[in-house]
mmCIF file of C-alpha atoms in Angstrom:
data_model
loop_
_atom_site.group_PDB
_atom_site.id
_atom_site.type_symbol
_atom_site.label_atom_id
_atom_site.label_comp_id
_atom_site.label_asym_id
_atom_site.label_seq_id
_atom_site.Cartn_x
_atom_site.Cartn_y
_atom_site.Cartn_z
ATOM 1 C CA MET A 1 30.518 -0.129 -36.867
ATOM 2 C CA LYS A 2 32.553 -3.272 -37.518
ATOM 3 C CA LEU A 3 35.791 -1.299 -37.012
ATOM 4 C CA LEU A 4 34.485 0.071 -33.704
ATOM 5 C CA ASN A 5 33.549 -3.412 -32.490
ATOM 6 C CA ASN A 6 37.011 -4.656 -33.350
ATOM 7 C CA LYS A 7 38.635 -1.816 -31.401
ATOM 8 C CA VAL A 8 36.456 -2.504 -28.347
ATOM 9 C CA THR A 9 37.250 -6.223 -28.503
ATOM 10 C CA LEU A 10 40.979 -5.512 -28.810
ATOM 11 C CA TYR A 11 40.868 -3.090 -25.861
ATOM 12 C CA LEU A 12 39.131 -5.630 -23.634
ATOM 13 C CA GLN A 13 41.603 -8.318 -24.622
ATOM 14 C CA ARG A 14 44.501 -6.051 -23.655
ATOM 15 C CA ARG A 15 43.007 -4.533 -20.508
ATOM 16 C CA GLY A 16 40.706 -7.368 -19.405
ATOM 17 C CA LYS A 17 43.084 -8.882 -16.892
ATOM 18 C CA SER A 18 43.961 -5.523 -15.389
ATOM 19 C CA LEU A 19 40.248 -4.773 -14.909
ATOM 20 C CA LEU A 20 39.558 -8.012 -13.044
ATOM 21 C CA LYS A 21 41.280 -6.906 -9.857
ATOM 22 C CA PRO A 22 39.395 -3.603 -9.285
ATOM 23 C CA VAL A 23 36.104 -5.230 -10.260
ATOM 24 C CA GLY A 24 36.777 -8.073 -7.832
ATOM 25 C CA ILE A 25 37.633 -5.626 -5.051
ATOM 26 C CA PHE A 26 34.435 -3.668 -5.713
ATOM 27 C CA LEU A 27 32.317 -6.835 -5.562
ATOM 28 C CA LEU A 28 34.021 -7.905 -2.351
ATOM 29 C CA ILE A 29 33.288 -4.508 -0.777
ATOM 30 C CA CYS A 30 29.620 -4.880 -1.786
ATOM 31 C CA VAL A 31 29.390 -8.346 -0.224
ATOM 32 C CA VAL A 32 31.060 -7.217 3.006
ATOM 33 C CA TYR A 33 28.838 -4.140 3.178
ATOM 34 C CA TRP A 34 25.698 -6.259 2.713
ATOM 35 C CA HIS A 35 26.755 -8.710 5.424
ATOM 36 C CA LEU A 36 27.447 -5.844 7.818
ATOM 37 C CA HIS A 37 24.098 -4.293 6.961
ATOM 38 C CA CYS A 38 22.314 -7.584 7.687
ATOM 39 C CA MET A 39 24.125 -7.888 11.032
ATOM 40 C CA ILE A 40 23.400 -4.322 12.124
ATOM 41 C CA PHE A 41 19.743 -4.310 11.077
ATOM 42 C CA LYS A 42 19.039 -7.957 11.866
ATOM 43 C CA LEU A 43 15.359 -8.890 11.923
ATOM 44 C CA GLU A 44 14.368 -11.483 14.513
ATOM 45 C CA ASN A 45 11.105 -13.353 15.006
ATOM 46 C CA VAL A 46 9.316 -11.713 12.053
ATOM 47 C CA ILE A 47 7.866 -12.664 8.679
ATOM 48 C CA CYS A 48 8.647 -10.461 5.666
ATOM 49 C CA ILE A 49 6.440 -10.269 2.608
ATOM 50 C CA SER A 50 6.349 -8.400 -0.699
ATOM 51 C CA ILE A 51 2.846 -7.367 -1.747
ATOM 52 C CA THR A 52 2.115 -7.956 -5.440
ATOM 53 C CA GLY A 53 -0.998 -6.964 -7.358
ATOM 54 C CA ARG A 54 -4.092 -4.946 -6.608
ATOM 55 C CA LEU A 55 -6.711 -4.981 -3.839
ATOM 56 C CA ALA A 56 -7.887 -8.610 -3.818
ATOM 57 C CA ASN A 57 -4.408 -10.045 -4.438
ATOM 58 C CA ALA A 58 -3.055 -7.960 -1.571
ATOM 59 C CA MET A 59 -5.848 -9.248 0.677
ATOM 60 C CA PHE A 60 -4.853 -12.862 0.000
ATOM 61 C CA GLN A 61 -1.226 -12.093 0.741
ATOM 62 C CA GLU A 62 -1.951 -10.217 3.960
ATOM 63 C CA ALA A 63 -4.465 -12.802 5.158
ATOM 64 C CA PHE A 64 -1.888 -15.515 4.520
ATOM 65 C CA VAL A 65 0.995 -13.761 6.233
ATOM 66 C CA TYR A 66 -1.203 -12.914 9.232
ATOM 67 C CA SER A 67 -2.206 -16.577 9.613
ATOM 68 C CA PHE A 68 1.312 -17.837 8.934
ATOM 69 C CA ALA A 69 2.846 -15.502 11.526
ATOM 70 C CA LYS A 70 0.269 -16.575 14.112
ATOM 71 C CA ASN A 71 0.828 -20.267 13.381
ATOM 72 C CA LYS A 72 4.599 -19.916 13.729
ATOM 73 C CA GLY A 73 4.511 -17.666 16.803
ATOM 74 C CA LYS A 74 6.044 -14.660 15.059
ATOM 75 C CA SER A 75 5.559 -11.295 16.708
ATOM 76 C CA MET A 76 5.427 -9.044 13.661
ATOM 77 C CA VAL A 77 4.961 -8.886 9.900
ATOM 78 C CA VAL A 78 7.310 -6.650 7.935
ATOM 79 C CA PHE A 79 6.377 -5.317 4.491
ATOM 80 C CA ASN A 80 9.021 -4.695 1.827
ATOM 81 C CA SER A 81 6.950 -1.709 0.717
ATOM 82 C CA GLU A 82 4.110 0.382 2.063
ATOM 83 C CA ASN A 83 0.999 -1.526 3.080
ATOM 84 C CA PRO A 84 -1.553 -0.951 0.266
ATOM 85 C CA LEU A 85 -4.497 -1.918 2.506
ATOM 86 C CA SER A 86 -3.845 0.477 5.377
ATOM 87 C CA ASN A 87 -6.105 3.168 3.895
ATOM 88 C CA ILE A 88 -8.969 0.746 3.223
ATOM 89 C CA PHE A 89 -9.238 -1.577 6.222
ATOM 90 C CA THR A 90 -8.775 -1.082 9.954
ATOM 91 C CA LEU A 91 -6.283 -4.019 10.046
ATOM 92 C CA GLU A 92 -7.317 -4.545 13.663
ATOM 93 C CA GLY A 93 -4.946 -6.850 15.534
ATOM 94 C CA PHE A 94 -2.327 -6.852 12.777
ATOM 95 C CA ASN A 95 1.141 -6.029 14.126
ATOM 96 C CA TRP A 96 3.031 -4.811 11.066
ATOM 97 C CA LYS A 97 5.598 -2.264 9.945
ATOM 98 C CA HIS A 98 7.407 -1.097 6.823
ATOM 99 C CA ASP A 99 10.952 -2.357 6.173
ATOM 100 C CA ASN A 100 12.645 1.039 6.079
ATOM 101 C CA THR A 101 16.099 -0.530 6.556
ATOM 102 C CA TYR A 102 15.750 -2.863 3.539
ATOM 103 C CA SER A 103 16.619 -5.847 5.714
ATOM 104 C CA CYS A 104 14.018 -8.314 4.450
ATOM 105 C CA GLY A 105 16.396 -9.174 1.617
ATOM 106 C CA CYS A 106 18.797 -10.649 4.183
ATOM 107 C CA LEU A 107 16.353 -13.425 5.054
ATOM 108 C CA PRO A 108 15.849 -16.858 3.479
ATOM 109 C CA LYS A 109 13.018 -16.710 0.949
ATOM 110 C CA TYR A 110 10.153 -19.173 0.462
ATOM 111 C CA GLU A 111 7.992 -18.890 -2.653
ATOM 112 C CA ASP A 112 4.663 -20.681 -3.107
ATOM 113 C CA LYS A 113 4.502 -23.506 -5.636
ATOM 114 C CA TRP A 114 1.012 -22.678 -6.898
ATOM 115 C CA ASP A 115 -0.733 -19.307 -6.846
ATOM 116 C CA CYS A 116 -4.265 -20.711 -6.506
ATOM 117 C CA ALA A 117 -3.730 -23.902 -4.500
ATOM 118 C CA TYR A 118 -2.494 -24.877 -1.059
ATOM 119 C CA ASP A 119 1.244 -25.386 -0.551
ATOM 120 C CA ALA A 120 1.933 -27.451 2.591
ATOM 121 C CA THR A 121 5.558 -26.263 2.653
ATOM 122 C CA TYR A 122 4.591 -23.383 4.918
ATOM 123 C CA GLU A 123 2.640 -25.560 7.329
ATOM 124 C CA ASN A 124 5.558 -27.989 7.624
ATOM 125 C CA LEU A 125 8.252 -25.312 7.920
ATOM 126 C CA GLN A 126 10.035 -25.557 11.263
ATOM 127 C CA LEU A 127 11.144 -22.206 12.695
ATOM 128 C CA SER A 128 12.854 -21.425 15.993
ATOM 129 C CA PRO A 129 11.705 -18.404 18.068
ATOM 130 C CA GLU A 130 14.567 -16.316 16.641
ATOM 131 C CA ASP A 131 14.136 -17.326 13.012
ATOM 132 C CA SER A 132 12.843 -14.850 10.460
ATOM 133 C CA VAL A 133 11.933 -15.579 6.848
ATOM 134 C CA GLN A 134 10.535 -13.804 3.826
ATOM 135 C CA VAL A 135 7.650 -15.250 1.825
ATOM 136 C CA PHE A 136 6.567 -14.552 -1.722
ATOM 137 C CA GLY A 137 3.479 -15.621 -3.645
ATOM 138 C CA TYR A 138 -0.232 -15.057 -4.102
ATOM 139 C CA PHE A 139 -1.497 -17.650 -1.556
ATOM 140 C CA GLN A 140 -4.989 -17.841 -3.036
ATOM 141 C CA SER A 141 -6.417 -20.744 -1.058
ATOM 142 C CA TRP A 142 -9.051 -20.791 1.675
ATOM 143 C CA LYS A 143 -6.966 -23.414 3.473
ATOM 144 C CA TYR A 144 -4.331 -20.861 4.480
ATOM 145 C CA LEU A 145 -6.971 -18.996 6.502
ATOM 146 C CA ARG A 146 -8.186 -21.955 8.568
ATOM 147 C CA GLY A 147 -8.396 -21.267 12.285
ATOM 148 C CA HIS A 148 -8.104 -17.501 11.842
ATOM 149 C CA GLU A 149 -11.341 -16.671 10.024
ATOM 150 C CA LYS A 150 -12.750 -14.440 12.778
ATOM 151 C CA ASP A 151 -9.504 -12.513 13.150
ATOM 152 C CA ILE A 152 -9.176 -12.010 9.398
ATOM 153 C CA LYS A 153 -12.760 -10.777 9.225
ATOM 154 C CA LYS A 154 -11.807 -8.125 11.830
ATOM 155 C CA LEU A 155 -8.619 -7.397 9.926
ATOM 156 C CA PHE A 156 -10.655 -6.621 6.831
ATOM 157 C CA THR A 157 -13.159 -4.342 8.508
ATOM 158 C CA PHE A 158 -13.625 -1.389 6.168
ATOM 159 C CA GLN A 159 -12.656 1.996 7.514
ATOM 160 C CA SER A 160 -15.615 4.059 8.663
ATOM 161 C CA HIS A 161 -15.769 6.431 5.679
ATOM 162 C CA ILE A 162 -15.957 3.483 3.257
ATOM 163 C CA LYS A 163 -18.378 1.486 5.408
ATOM 164 C CA ASP A 164 -20.727 4.442 5.948
ATOM 165 C CA ARG A 165 -20.830 5.185 2.219
ATOM 166 C CA ALA A 166 -21.694 1.546 1.465
ATOM 167 C CA ASP A 167 -24.503 1.555 4.048
ATOM 168 C CA GLU A 168 -25.929 4.745 2.528
ATOM 169 C CA GLN A 169 -25.779 3.236 -0.955
ATOM 170 C CA ILE A 170 -27.584 0.093 0.167
ATOM 171 C CA GLN A 171 -30.344 2.175 1.710
ATOM 172 C CA ARG A 172 -30.729 4.301 -1.446
ATOM 173 C CA ILE A 173 -30.847 1.232 -3.664
ATOM 174 C CA VAL A 174 -33.495 -0.489 -1.543
ATOM 175 C CA ASN A 175 -35.581 2.700 -1.418
ATOM 176 C CA SER A 176 -35.410 3.073 -5.216
ATOM 177 C CA PHE A 177 -37.148 -0.296 -5.620
ATOM 178 C CA LYS A 178 -40.000 0.278 -3.156
ATOM 179 C CA GLN A 179 -42.520 0.534 -5.980
ATOM 180 C CA LYS A 180 -41.448 -2.948 -7.097
ATOM 181 C CA GLY A 181 -42.128 -4.425 -3.678
ATOM 182 C CA VAL A 182 -38.608 -4.311 -2.265
ATOM 183 C CA THR A 183 -38.511 -3.889 1.530
ATOM 184 C CA LYS A 184 -36.009 -4.253 4.335
ATOM 185 C CA GLU A 185 -36.908 -7.952 4.364
ATOM 186 C CA THR A 186 -35.899 -8.454 0.715
ATOM 187 C CA VAL A 187 -32.866 -10.707 0.266
ATOM 188 C CA LEU A 188 -29.955 -8.807 -1.305
ATOM 189 C CA VAL A 189 -27.591 -10.689 -3.613
ATOM 190 C CA GLY A 190 -24.338 -8.981 -4.564
ATOM 191 C CA VAL A 191 -23.244 -9.692 -8.138
ATOM 192 C CA HIS A 192 -19.684 -9.134 -9.298
ATOM 193 C CA ILE A 193 -18.885 -9.237 -13.021
ATOM 194 C CA ARG A 194 -15.203 -9.734 -13.906
ATOM 195 C CA ARG A 195 -14.351 -9.377 -17.579
ATOM 196 C CA GLY A 196 -12.334 -6.382 -18.843
ATOM 197 C CA ASP A 197 -8.679 -7.354 -19.229
ATOM 198 C CA TYR A 198 -9.573 -11.066 -19.037
ATOM 199 C CA VAL A 199 -11.229 -10.560 -22.433
ATOM 200 C CA LYS A 200 -9.147 -7.778 -23.988
ATOM 201 C CA ASN A 201 -5.613 -8.510 -22.758
ATOM 202 C CA LYS A 202 -3.880 -11.098 -24.928
ATOM 203 C CA VAL A 203 -1.546 -12.070 -22.084
ATOM 204 C CA PHE A 204 -4.437 -13.072 -19.825
ATOM 205 C CA VAL A 205 -6.273 -14.854 -22.635
ATOM 206 C CA GLU A 206 -3.231 -16.908 -23.661
ATOM 207 C CA PHE A 207 -2.389 -17.690 -20.032
ATOM 208 C CA GLY A 208 -5.750 -19.422 -19.701
ATOM 209 C CA TYR A 209 -8.138 -17.083 -17.895
ATOM 210 C CA ASN A 210 -11.824 -17.748 -18.516
ATOM 211 C CA VAL A 211 -14.780 -15.414 -18.149
ATOM 212 C CA ALA A 212 -18.283 -16.390 -17.139
ATOM 213 C CA THR A 213 -20.852 -16.901 -19.878
ATOM 214 C CA ASP A 214 -24.323 -15.398 -20.080
ATOM 215 C CA THR A 215 -25.678 -18.942 -19.599
ATOM 216 C CA TYR A 216 -23.904 -19.155 -16.261
ATOM 217 C CA ILE A 217 -25.385 -15.821 -15.145
ATOM 218 C CA HIS A 218 -28.891 -17.059 -15.948
ATOM 219 C CA HIS A 219 -28.304 -20.338 -14.091
ATOM 220 C CA ALA A 220 -26.966 -18.472 -11.057
ATOM 221 C CA VAL A 221 -29.828 -15.966 -11.024
ATOM 222 C CA LYS A 222 -32.330 -18.835 -11.243
ATOM 223 C CA TYR A 223 -30.598 -20.551 -8.332
ATOM 224 C CA PHE A 224 -31.132 -17.526 -6.096
ATOM 225 C CA GLN A 225 -34.655 -16.858 -7.366
ATOM 226 C CA ASP A 226 -35.621 -20.447 -6.590
ATOM 227 C CA LYS A 227 -33.977 -20.253 -3.160
ATOM 228 C CA PHE A 228 -35.407 -16.850 -2.197
ATOM 229 C CA LYS A 229 -38.769 -15.661 -3.491
ATOM 230 C CA ASP A 230 -38.106 -12.014 -2.561
ATOM 231 C CA VAL A 231 -34.680 -11.057 -3.956
ATOM 232 C CA LEU A 232 -32.886 -7.997 -5.339
ATOM 233 C CA PHE A 233 -29.642 -8.215 -7.322
ATOM 234 C CA ILE A 234 -27.025 -5.463 -6.901
ATOM 235 C CA VAL A 235 -24.431 -5.545 -9.689
ATOM 236 C CA CYS A 236 -20.874 -4.176 -9.724
ATOM 237 C CA GLY A 237 -17.987 -4.985 -12.018
ATOM 238 C CA ASN A 238 -15.651 -3.894 -14.784
ATOM 239 C CA ASP A 239 -17.992 -4.572 -17.711
ATOM 240 C CA LEU A 240 -21.382 -3.121 -16.857
ATOM 241 C CA PRO A 241 -22.515 -2.833 -20.513
ATOM 242 C CA TRP A 242 -22.182 -6.616 -20.813
ATOM 243 C CA ALA A 243 -23.860 -7.095 -17.425
ATOM 244 C CA ARG A 244 -26.802 -4.927 -18.500
ATOM 245 C CA GLU A 245 -27.179 -6.782 -21.762
ATOM 246 C CA VAL A 246 -27.319 -10.107 -19.922
ATOM 247 C CA MET A 247 -29.302 -9.138 -16.822
ATOM 248 C CA GLN A 248 -31.696 -6.467 -18.056
ATOM 249 C CA ARG A 249 -34.443 -9.092 -18.302
ATOM 250 C CA TYR A 250 -34.506 -9.325 -14.497
ATOM 251 C CA ASP A 251 -36.768 -6.618 -13.141
ATOM 252 C CA ARG A 252 -35.176 -6.407 -9.704
ATOM 253 C CA THR A 253 -31.597 -5.597 -10.673
ATOM 254 C CA TYR A 254 -29.585 -2.496 -9.818
ATOM 255 C CA PHE A 255 -26.344 -1.627 -11.645
ATOM 256 C CA VAL A 256 -23.804 0.355 -9.612
ATOM 257 C CA GLU A 257 -21.587 2.932 -11.320
ATOM 258 C CA GLY A 258 -18.983 5.433 -10.124
ATOM 259 C CA ASN A 259 -17.492 3.485 -7.235
ATOM 260 C CA THR A 260 -13.850 2.802 -6.536
ATOM 261 C CA PRO A 261 -12.862 -0.888 -6.199
ATOM 262 C CA SER A 262 -12.872 -0.687 -2.388
ATOM 263 C CA GLN A 263 -16.310 0.960 -2.462
ATOM 264 C CA ASP A 264 -17.632 -1.807 -4.708
ATOM 265 C CA MET A 265 -16.277 -4.472 -2.384
ATOM 266 C CA ALA A 266 -17.664 -2.761 0.709
ATOM 267 C CA LEU A 267 -21.074 -2.363 -0.922
ATOM 268 C CA LEU A 268 -21.416 -5.952 -2.124
ATOM 269 C CA SER A 269 -20.130 -7.374 1.163
ATOM 270 C CA ARG A 270 -23.080 -5.584 2.803
ATOM 271 C CA THR A 271 -25.516 -7.883 0.947
ATOM 272 C CA GLN A 272 -26.584 -11.310 2.240
ATOM 273 C CA HIS A 273 -25.346 -13.552 -0.587
ATOM 274 C CA THR A 274 -22.924 -13.479 -3.518
ATOM 275 C CA LEU A 275 -23.096 -14.262 -7.210
ATOM 276 C CA MET A 276 -19.524 -13.995 -8.424
ATOM 277 C CA THR A 277 -18.114 -14.789 -11.841
ATOM 278 C CA VAL A 278 -14.320 -15.270 -11.799
ATOM 279 C CA GLY A 279 -11.349 -13.592 -10.142
ATOM 280 C CA THR A 280 -10.093 -12.870 -6.662
ATOM 281 C CA PHE A 281 -12.162 -9.703 -6.235
ATOM 282 C CA GLY A 282 -15.411 -11.651 -6.358
ATOM 283 C CA TRP A 283 -13.834 -14.342 -4.155
ATOM 284 C CA TRP A 284 -13.256 -11.870 -1.340
ATOM 285 C CA ILE A 285 -16.750 -10.423 -1.689
ATOM 286 C CA GLY A 286 -18.121 -13.926 -1.187
ATOM 287 C CA TRP A 287 -15.816 -14.631 1.742
ATOM 288 C CA LEU A 288 -16.567 -11.361 3.535
ATOM 289 C CA THR A 289 -20.321 -11.619 2.922
ATOM 290 C CA ASN A 290 -20.315 -15.163 4.321
ATOM 291 C CA GLY A 291 -23.691 -16.155 2.909
ATOM 292 C CA THR A 292 -24.405 -18.446 -0.032
ATOM 293 C CA THR A 293 -21.758 -17.942 -2.713
ATOM 294 C CA VAL A 294 -22.220 -19.148 -6.286
ATOM 295 C CA TYR A 295 -19.210 -19.071 -8.640
ATOM 296 C CA TYR A 296 -18.425 -19.934 -12.252
ATOM 297 C CA LYS A 297 -16.731 -23.303 -12.008
ATOM 298 C CA ASN A 298 -14.863 -23.139 -15.334
ATOM 299 C CA THR A 299 -12.292 -20.731 -13.913
ATOM 300 C CA TYR A 300 -9.493 -21.745 -16.282
ATOM 301 C CA ARG A 301 -9.103 -23.302 -19.719
ATOM 302 C CA GLU A 302 -7.829 -26.868 -19.755
ATOM 303 C CA GLY A 303 -4.191 -27.374 -20.677
ATOM 304 C CA THR A 304 -3.121 -23.797 -19.922
ATOM 305 C CA LYS A 305 -0.511 -22.330 -17.609
ATOM 306 C CA PHE A 306 -3.274 -20.834 -15.490
ATOM 307 C CA MET A 307 -4.690 -24.315 -14.897
ATOM 308 C CA MET A 308 -1.317 -25.352 -13.456
ATOM 309 C CA GLU A 309 -1.607 -22.637 -10.789
ATOM 310 C CA PHE A 310 -4.583 -24.550 -9.344
ATOM 311 C CA HIS A 311 -2.562 -27.787 -9.046
ATOM 312 C CA GLY A 312 -5.131 -29.822 -10.915
ATOM 313 C CA SER A 313 -8.453 -28.574 -9.526
ATOM 314 C CA THR A 314 -10.158 -25.663 -7.786
ATOM 315 C CA LYS A 315 -10.798 -27.532 -4.501
ATOM 316 C CA ASP A 316 -8.051 -25.609 -2.691
ATOM 317 C CA HIS A 317 -9.153 -22.290 -4.113
ATOM 318 C CA PHE A 318 -12.898 -22.234 -3.461
ATOM 319 C CA PRO A 319 -14.270 -23.148 -0.014
ATOM 320 C CA PRO A 320 -16.047 -26.527 -0.183
ATOM 321 C CA HIS A 321 -19.465 -25.142 0.787
ATOM 322 C CA TRP A 322 -19.516 -22.673 -2.124
ATOM 323 C CA ILE A 323 -21.563 -23.662 -5.159
ATOM 324 C CA GLY A 324 -19.997 -23.980 -8.598
ATOM 325 C CA LEU A 325 -22.229 -23.691 -11.649
ATOM 326 C CA ASP A 326 -21.640 -23.433 -15.387
#
């Protein structure tokens, strides 16, 4: 092996200079080609975005880019890849297309400073009518949505087959509790339990993700029981065994199994109020439901990288009228 390494080194020493010219020519051709490509397929007056993550992360990104495009007077949003929400929501009023010419990469790129806090860079960015930019980040702050709440609610209207299934499930659940006094007048509270990889995945644990405690669940349930005397809890999540262990003491509780993530979100957003734990999935359930939302306020562990993504506190992440408990 040592002899082979010596031969390779000797060859490169002898031929290195002669290789520089063809390599340089190749790189120059690539640069010229890319510049020509960007000129031919120039994007004007649009915002480009790359969608990262699953359902709830994609919702934050699309809600942000919709609001940002409206605020800057841009006519269209261009996705670097296929739109992952197009089969779930109607996306009413959203003028978007797929970048099938790979031209978004030609544009100047702006990346958010914090994933879970508000970055004023985008608000202060000055763009002419012809300017186009690409944005990258998670944009997980209620502040990005200000002024466009009604439009975003329409944007995230579930497609009919998902909505109809959720309505049927709600009706079946209510009917199954008739013997326990549940009626159409009973207040429905959607509960979302987020644990799973936040507990089992070492990367998430070391990054600083927290999960809600059983004490928090009991405090949150008591809050709703004190506020509404006639209440039924409907529970979805990625750790139903844990949820059952914690909430089985509450007689009026229904645990939902067998749904897809979009079906869970549609179902819980059909309730009147939200008891979420942690995570963006529960956040969007609370936002879409638009009732009283209670959340676990110890979202991150102090001194962790995840804490830094909130820029010091959760005030930019959770709407101010939501209720944090521990």
